[in-house]
XYZ file of C-alpha atoms in Angstrom:
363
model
C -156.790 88.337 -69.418
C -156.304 84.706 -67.912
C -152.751 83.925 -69.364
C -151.822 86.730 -67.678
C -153.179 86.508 -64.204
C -150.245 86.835 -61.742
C -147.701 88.460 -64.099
C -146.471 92.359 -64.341
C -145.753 94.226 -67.593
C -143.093 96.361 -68.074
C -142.346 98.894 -70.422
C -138.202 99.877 -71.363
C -136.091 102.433 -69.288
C -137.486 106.269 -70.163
C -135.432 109.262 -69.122
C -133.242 107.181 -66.609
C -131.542 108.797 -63.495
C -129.832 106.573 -61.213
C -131.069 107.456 -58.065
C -135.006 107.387 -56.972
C -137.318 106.635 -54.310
C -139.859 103.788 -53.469
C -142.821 106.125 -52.461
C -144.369 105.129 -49.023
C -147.525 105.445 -51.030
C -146.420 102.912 -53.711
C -145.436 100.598 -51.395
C -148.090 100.503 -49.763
C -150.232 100.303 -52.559
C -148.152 97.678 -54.556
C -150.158 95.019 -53.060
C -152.357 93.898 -55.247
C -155.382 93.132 -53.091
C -154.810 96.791 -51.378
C -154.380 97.992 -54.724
C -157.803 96.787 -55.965
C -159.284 97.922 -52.671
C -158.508 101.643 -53.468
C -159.650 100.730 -57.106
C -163.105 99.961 -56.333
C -163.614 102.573 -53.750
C -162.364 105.258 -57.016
C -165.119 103.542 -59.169
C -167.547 102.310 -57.206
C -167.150 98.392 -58.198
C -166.983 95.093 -56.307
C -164.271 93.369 -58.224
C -163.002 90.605 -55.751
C -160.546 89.107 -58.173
C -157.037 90.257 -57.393
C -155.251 88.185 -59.793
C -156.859 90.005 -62.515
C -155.022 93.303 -61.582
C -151.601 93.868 -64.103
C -149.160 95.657 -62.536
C -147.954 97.838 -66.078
C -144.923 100.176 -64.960
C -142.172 101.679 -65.598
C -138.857 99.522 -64.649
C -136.473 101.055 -61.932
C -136.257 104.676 -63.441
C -137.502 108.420 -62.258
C -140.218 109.044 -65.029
C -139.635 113.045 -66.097
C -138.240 113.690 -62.812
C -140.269 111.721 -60.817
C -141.013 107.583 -60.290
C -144.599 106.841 -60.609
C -146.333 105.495 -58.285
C -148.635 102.613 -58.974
C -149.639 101.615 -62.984
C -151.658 98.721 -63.952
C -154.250 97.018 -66.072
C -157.293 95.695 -64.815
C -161.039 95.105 -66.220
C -160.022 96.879 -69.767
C -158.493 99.904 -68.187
C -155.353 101.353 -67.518
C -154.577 102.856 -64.731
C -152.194 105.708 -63.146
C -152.015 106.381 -59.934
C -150.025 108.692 -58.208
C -149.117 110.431 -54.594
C -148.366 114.353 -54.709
C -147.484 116.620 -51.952
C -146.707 119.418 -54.077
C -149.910 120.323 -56.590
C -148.171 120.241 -60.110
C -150.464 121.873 -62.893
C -148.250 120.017 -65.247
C -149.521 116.683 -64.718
C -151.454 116.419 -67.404
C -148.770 117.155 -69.580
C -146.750 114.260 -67.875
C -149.557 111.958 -67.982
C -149.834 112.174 -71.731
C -146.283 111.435 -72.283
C -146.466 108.800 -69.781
C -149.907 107.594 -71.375
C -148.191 107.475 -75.201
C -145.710 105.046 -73.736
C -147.464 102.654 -71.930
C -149.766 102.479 -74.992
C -147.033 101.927 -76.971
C -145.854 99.235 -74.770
C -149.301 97.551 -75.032
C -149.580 97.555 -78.438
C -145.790 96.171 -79.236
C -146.725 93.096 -76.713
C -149.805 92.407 -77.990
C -148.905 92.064 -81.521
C -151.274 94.665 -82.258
C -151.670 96.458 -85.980
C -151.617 99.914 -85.782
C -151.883 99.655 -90.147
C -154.376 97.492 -90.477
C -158.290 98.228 -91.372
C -159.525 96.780 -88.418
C -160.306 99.357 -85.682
C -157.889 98.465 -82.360
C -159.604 97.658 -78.596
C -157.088 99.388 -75.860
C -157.355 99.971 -72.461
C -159.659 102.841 -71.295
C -157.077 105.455 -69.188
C -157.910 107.017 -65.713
C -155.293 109.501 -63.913
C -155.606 110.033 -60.789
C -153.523 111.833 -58.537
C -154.016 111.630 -54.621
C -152.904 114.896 -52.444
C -151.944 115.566 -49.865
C -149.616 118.637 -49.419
C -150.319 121.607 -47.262
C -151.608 124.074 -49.674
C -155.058 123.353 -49.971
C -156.836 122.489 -53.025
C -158.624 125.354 -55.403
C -161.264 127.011 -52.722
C -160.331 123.858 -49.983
C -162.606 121.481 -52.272
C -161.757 117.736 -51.978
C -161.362 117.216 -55.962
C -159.985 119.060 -58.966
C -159.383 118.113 -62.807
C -156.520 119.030 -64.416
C -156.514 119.595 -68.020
C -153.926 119.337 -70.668
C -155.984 121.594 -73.013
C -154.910 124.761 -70.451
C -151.515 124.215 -71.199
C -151.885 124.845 -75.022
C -151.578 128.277 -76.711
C -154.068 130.342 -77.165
C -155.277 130.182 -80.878
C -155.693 133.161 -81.046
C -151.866 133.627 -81.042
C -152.237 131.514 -83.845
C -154.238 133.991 -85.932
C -156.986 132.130 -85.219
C -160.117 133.767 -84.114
C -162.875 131.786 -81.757
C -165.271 133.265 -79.617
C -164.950 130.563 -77.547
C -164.275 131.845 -73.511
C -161.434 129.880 -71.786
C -162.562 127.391 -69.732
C -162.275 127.092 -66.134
C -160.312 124.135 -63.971
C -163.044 122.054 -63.128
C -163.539 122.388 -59.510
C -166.153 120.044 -57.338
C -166.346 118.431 -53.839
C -166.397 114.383 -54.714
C -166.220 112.923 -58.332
C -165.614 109.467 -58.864
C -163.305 108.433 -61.394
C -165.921 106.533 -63.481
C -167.647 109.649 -64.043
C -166.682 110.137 -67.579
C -167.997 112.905 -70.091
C -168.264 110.659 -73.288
C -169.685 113.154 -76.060
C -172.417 111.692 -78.102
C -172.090 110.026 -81.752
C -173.371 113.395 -82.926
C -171.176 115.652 -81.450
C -168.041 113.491 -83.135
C -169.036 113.786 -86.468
C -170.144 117.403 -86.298
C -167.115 119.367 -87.620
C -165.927 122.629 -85.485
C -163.476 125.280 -85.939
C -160.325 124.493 -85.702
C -159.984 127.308 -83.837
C -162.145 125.897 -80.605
C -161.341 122.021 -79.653
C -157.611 120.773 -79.549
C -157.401 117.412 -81.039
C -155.623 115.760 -77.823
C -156.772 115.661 -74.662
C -155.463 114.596 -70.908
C -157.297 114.449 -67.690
C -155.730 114.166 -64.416
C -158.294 113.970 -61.751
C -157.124 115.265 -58.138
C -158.506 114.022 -55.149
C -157.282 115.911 -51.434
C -156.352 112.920 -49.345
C -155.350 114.963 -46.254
C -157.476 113.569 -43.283
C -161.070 115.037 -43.129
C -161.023 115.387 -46.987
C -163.157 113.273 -49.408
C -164.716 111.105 -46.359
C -167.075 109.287 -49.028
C -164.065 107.540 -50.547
C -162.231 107.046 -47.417
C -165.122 104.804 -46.119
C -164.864 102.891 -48.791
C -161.128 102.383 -48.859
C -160.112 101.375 -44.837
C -155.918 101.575 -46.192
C -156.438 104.794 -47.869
C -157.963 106.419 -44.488
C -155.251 104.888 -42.847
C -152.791 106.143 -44.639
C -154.230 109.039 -44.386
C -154.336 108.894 -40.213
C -150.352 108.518 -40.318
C -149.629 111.850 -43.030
C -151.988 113.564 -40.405
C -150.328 112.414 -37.120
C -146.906 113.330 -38.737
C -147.833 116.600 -39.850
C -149.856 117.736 -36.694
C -146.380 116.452 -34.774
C -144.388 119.269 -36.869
C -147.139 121.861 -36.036
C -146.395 121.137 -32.913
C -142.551 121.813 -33.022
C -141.554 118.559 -32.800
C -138.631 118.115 -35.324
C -139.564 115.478 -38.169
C -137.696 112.307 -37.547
C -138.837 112.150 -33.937
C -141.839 113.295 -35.196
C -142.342 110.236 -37.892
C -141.214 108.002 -35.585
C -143.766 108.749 -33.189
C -146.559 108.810 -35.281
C -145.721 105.721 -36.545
C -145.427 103.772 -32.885
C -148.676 105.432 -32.091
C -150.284 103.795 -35.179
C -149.325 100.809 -34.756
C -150.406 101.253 -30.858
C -153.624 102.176 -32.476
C -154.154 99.341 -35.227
C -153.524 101.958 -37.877
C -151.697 100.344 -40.758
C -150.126 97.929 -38.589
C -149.221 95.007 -40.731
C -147.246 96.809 -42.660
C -145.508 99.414 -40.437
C -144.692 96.634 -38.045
C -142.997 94.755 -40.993
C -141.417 97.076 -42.685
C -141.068 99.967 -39.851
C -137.268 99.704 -40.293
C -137.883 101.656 -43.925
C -140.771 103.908 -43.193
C -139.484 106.517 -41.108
C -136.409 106.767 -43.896
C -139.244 106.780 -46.731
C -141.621 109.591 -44.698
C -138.257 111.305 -44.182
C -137.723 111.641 -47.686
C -141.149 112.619 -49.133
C -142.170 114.908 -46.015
C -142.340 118.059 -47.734
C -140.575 120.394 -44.603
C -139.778 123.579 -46.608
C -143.872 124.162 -47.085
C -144.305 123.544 -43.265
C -141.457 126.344 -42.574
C -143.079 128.877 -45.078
C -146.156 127.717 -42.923
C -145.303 127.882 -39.690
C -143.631 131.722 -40.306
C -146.615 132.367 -41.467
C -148.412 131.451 -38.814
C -145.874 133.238 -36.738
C -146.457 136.622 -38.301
C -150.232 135.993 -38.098
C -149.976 135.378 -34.154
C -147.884 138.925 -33.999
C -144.559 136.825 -32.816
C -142.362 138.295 -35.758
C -141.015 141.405 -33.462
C -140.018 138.722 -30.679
C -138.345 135.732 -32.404
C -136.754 134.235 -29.202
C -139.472 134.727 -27.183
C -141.698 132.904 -29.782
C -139.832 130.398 -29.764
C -139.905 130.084 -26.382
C -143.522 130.055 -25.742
C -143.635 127.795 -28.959
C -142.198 125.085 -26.850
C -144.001 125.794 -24.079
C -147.039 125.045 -26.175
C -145.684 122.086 -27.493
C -144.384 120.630 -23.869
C -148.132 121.217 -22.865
C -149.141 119.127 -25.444
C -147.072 116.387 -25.099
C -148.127 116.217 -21.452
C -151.673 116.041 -22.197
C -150.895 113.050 -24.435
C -149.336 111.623 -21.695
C -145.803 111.088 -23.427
C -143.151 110.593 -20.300
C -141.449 114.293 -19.426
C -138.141 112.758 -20.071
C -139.130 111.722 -23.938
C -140.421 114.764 -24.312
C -137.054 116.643 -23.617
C -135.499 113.773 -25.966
C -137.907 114.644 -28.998
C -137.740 118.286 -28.795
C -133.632 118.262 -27.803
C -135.104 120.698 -24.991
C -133.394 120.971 -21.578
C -134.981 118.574 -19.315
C -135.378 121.173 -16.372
C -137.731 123.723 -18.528
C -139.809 120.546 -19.355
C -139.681 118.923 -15.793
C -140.977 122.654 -14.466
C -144.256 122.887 -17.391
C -144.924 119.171 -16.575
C -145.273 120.120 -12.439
C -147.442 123.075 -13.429
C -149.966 120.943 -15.223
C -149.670 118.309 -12.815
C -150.397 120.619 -10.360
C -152.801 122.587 -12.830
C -154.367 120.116 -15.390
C -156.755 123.416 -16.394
C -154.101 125.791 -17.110
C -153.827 127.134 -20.524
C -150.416 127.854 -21.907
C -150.735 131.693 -20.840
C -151.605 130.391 -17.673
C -148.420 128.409 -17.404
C -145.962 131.047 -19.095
C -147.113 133.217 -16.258
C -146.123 130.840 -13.993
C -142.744 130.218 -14.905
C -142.107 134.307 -14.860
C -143.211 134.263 -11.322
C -140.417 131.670 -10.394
């Protein structure tokens, strides 16, 4: 691997659309000392080396609808990594694709014979995906596998009889990625129905990176926690009605207030919010937050909801001590309905928002 030590691989244009985006994920992750970081946090090493990480991707192009986010060869294995907010059960399917040319790739640049008598050495794959959308995982657990094996027809469609029962997604609280099932020497030479094992296979192993999830790994990877910190500030900021640039853009000054990715939002803070503003999925918080209206019984009373939804987040913002006259700015709210909540709790620092809303009625 030493004549390659500093360079990046790249394999031709697949599927090409002309317009993508440069996940905040990726980015931050492109570095190849963070990149190694997150690495051996996933598989439990010490590697120390960064020069012998190869960046392998995929040159300037939307891969199947979507630009991965970080590939790359390092200690004999190649890896995928990639940011979801939305939980695809298709990944799998993408992964192989993706997989078949990368290895392709390898093999044409390393002069390798795929004709020749002499069995082939290639990189070892790992697929990992790293969530964090709003839906949570299967039964809120921190990590899920992903099989490409679900997405194939049923044999028995086939005429094909097995008495085989489907298998289940594989569903646990914290696997790391070098936990491989390797089947013994045995088991690969002892013939099976055709009927009961598909000849290809495709893992893509799904870890919840939404803060409080999978705090294991996030100890052992300080940029992945922190990345984690600024999804979480943003998204509690929405919950709280605050509308999403505003929203970014104050999570990410009170990161860097707090030494939370700070490098690299200070240096690149002019992109950020554009990047969060892109990949924040707000359609899932809107089916959310109705449905957190109808749960609270505020469906027969939409103004008044709304109403005591700001309310709730004016309270907020005072007890996080944000100036009265930002917080009309941030929530385009008139500055007299937030100047009168702000002289209640003043006034009333235990007042719940019930407490308050009564308040204001009185007046």
């Amino acid at each position: 691997m030493g004549k390659n030590k500093g360079k990046r691989s790249h394999t031709k244009h697949v599927f090409v659309q002309k317009k993508y985006r440069d996940a905040l994920f990726r980015r931050i992750f492109n570095e190849k000392s963070v990149l190694l970081e997150l690495y051996n946090a996933l598989n439990q090493t010490d590697y120390d080396d960064a020069d012998e990480l190869i960046f392998y991707t995929i040159d300037d192009v939307i891969y199947l609808g979507y630009k991965n986010d970080v590939s790359f060869i390092v200690r004999g294995t190649l890896n995928l990594y990639e940011h979801q907010s939305t939980l695809n059960p298709n990944m799998p399917i993408r992964g192989l694709i993706y997989f078949g040319k990368q290895y392709e790739s390898y093999i044409k640049q390393n002069n390798l014979n795929i004709y020749g008598k002499k069995l082939l050495s290639l990189p070892f794959p790992q697929f990992v995906i790293f969530y964090n959308g709003v839906e949570p995982l299967e039964d809120n657990k921190d990590y899920i596998e992903l099989h490409l094996s679900d997405a194939f027809i049923c044999a028995e469609s086939n005429h094909l009889t097995t008495n085989a029962a489907p298998r289940q997604p594989v569903v646990t609280t914290d696997m790391p990625v070098s936990d491989i099932d390797v089947p013994d020497s045995a088991a690969q030479n002892t013939s099976s129905p055709i009927s009961t094992r598909p000849c290809l296979e495709c893992t893509a192993r799904v870890y919840n990176i939404n803060y409080g999830h999978n705090q294991e790994l996030m100890a052992r990877c300080r940029t992945l926690e922190e990345y984690s910190i600024l999804i979480g500030r943003i998204s509690s900021n929405v919950r709280n009605g605050i509308p999403l640039e505003p929203a970014a853009d104050a999570a990410v000054q009170e990161c860097i207030r707090n030494g939370i990715l700070k490098d690299f939002l200070i240096k690149h803070r002019s992109e950020v919010v554009g990047m969060l503003l892109e990949e924040f999925d707000m359609d899932e918080y809107i089916k959310m937050e109705r449905r957190d209206s109808y749960e609270d019984g505020h469906e027969d009373g939409l103004a008044e909801g709304k109403r005591l939804e700001q309310l709730h987040v004016v309270h907020n913002l005072f007890q996080k001590s944000i100036p009265a006259e930002n917080c009309a700015d941030l929530l385009n709210e008139n500055t007299d309905f937030v100047n009168k909540i702000y002289s209640l709790c003043h006034a009333h620092p235990d007042w719940s928002d019930e407490d308050i809303d009564n308040a204001l009625k009185e007046k």
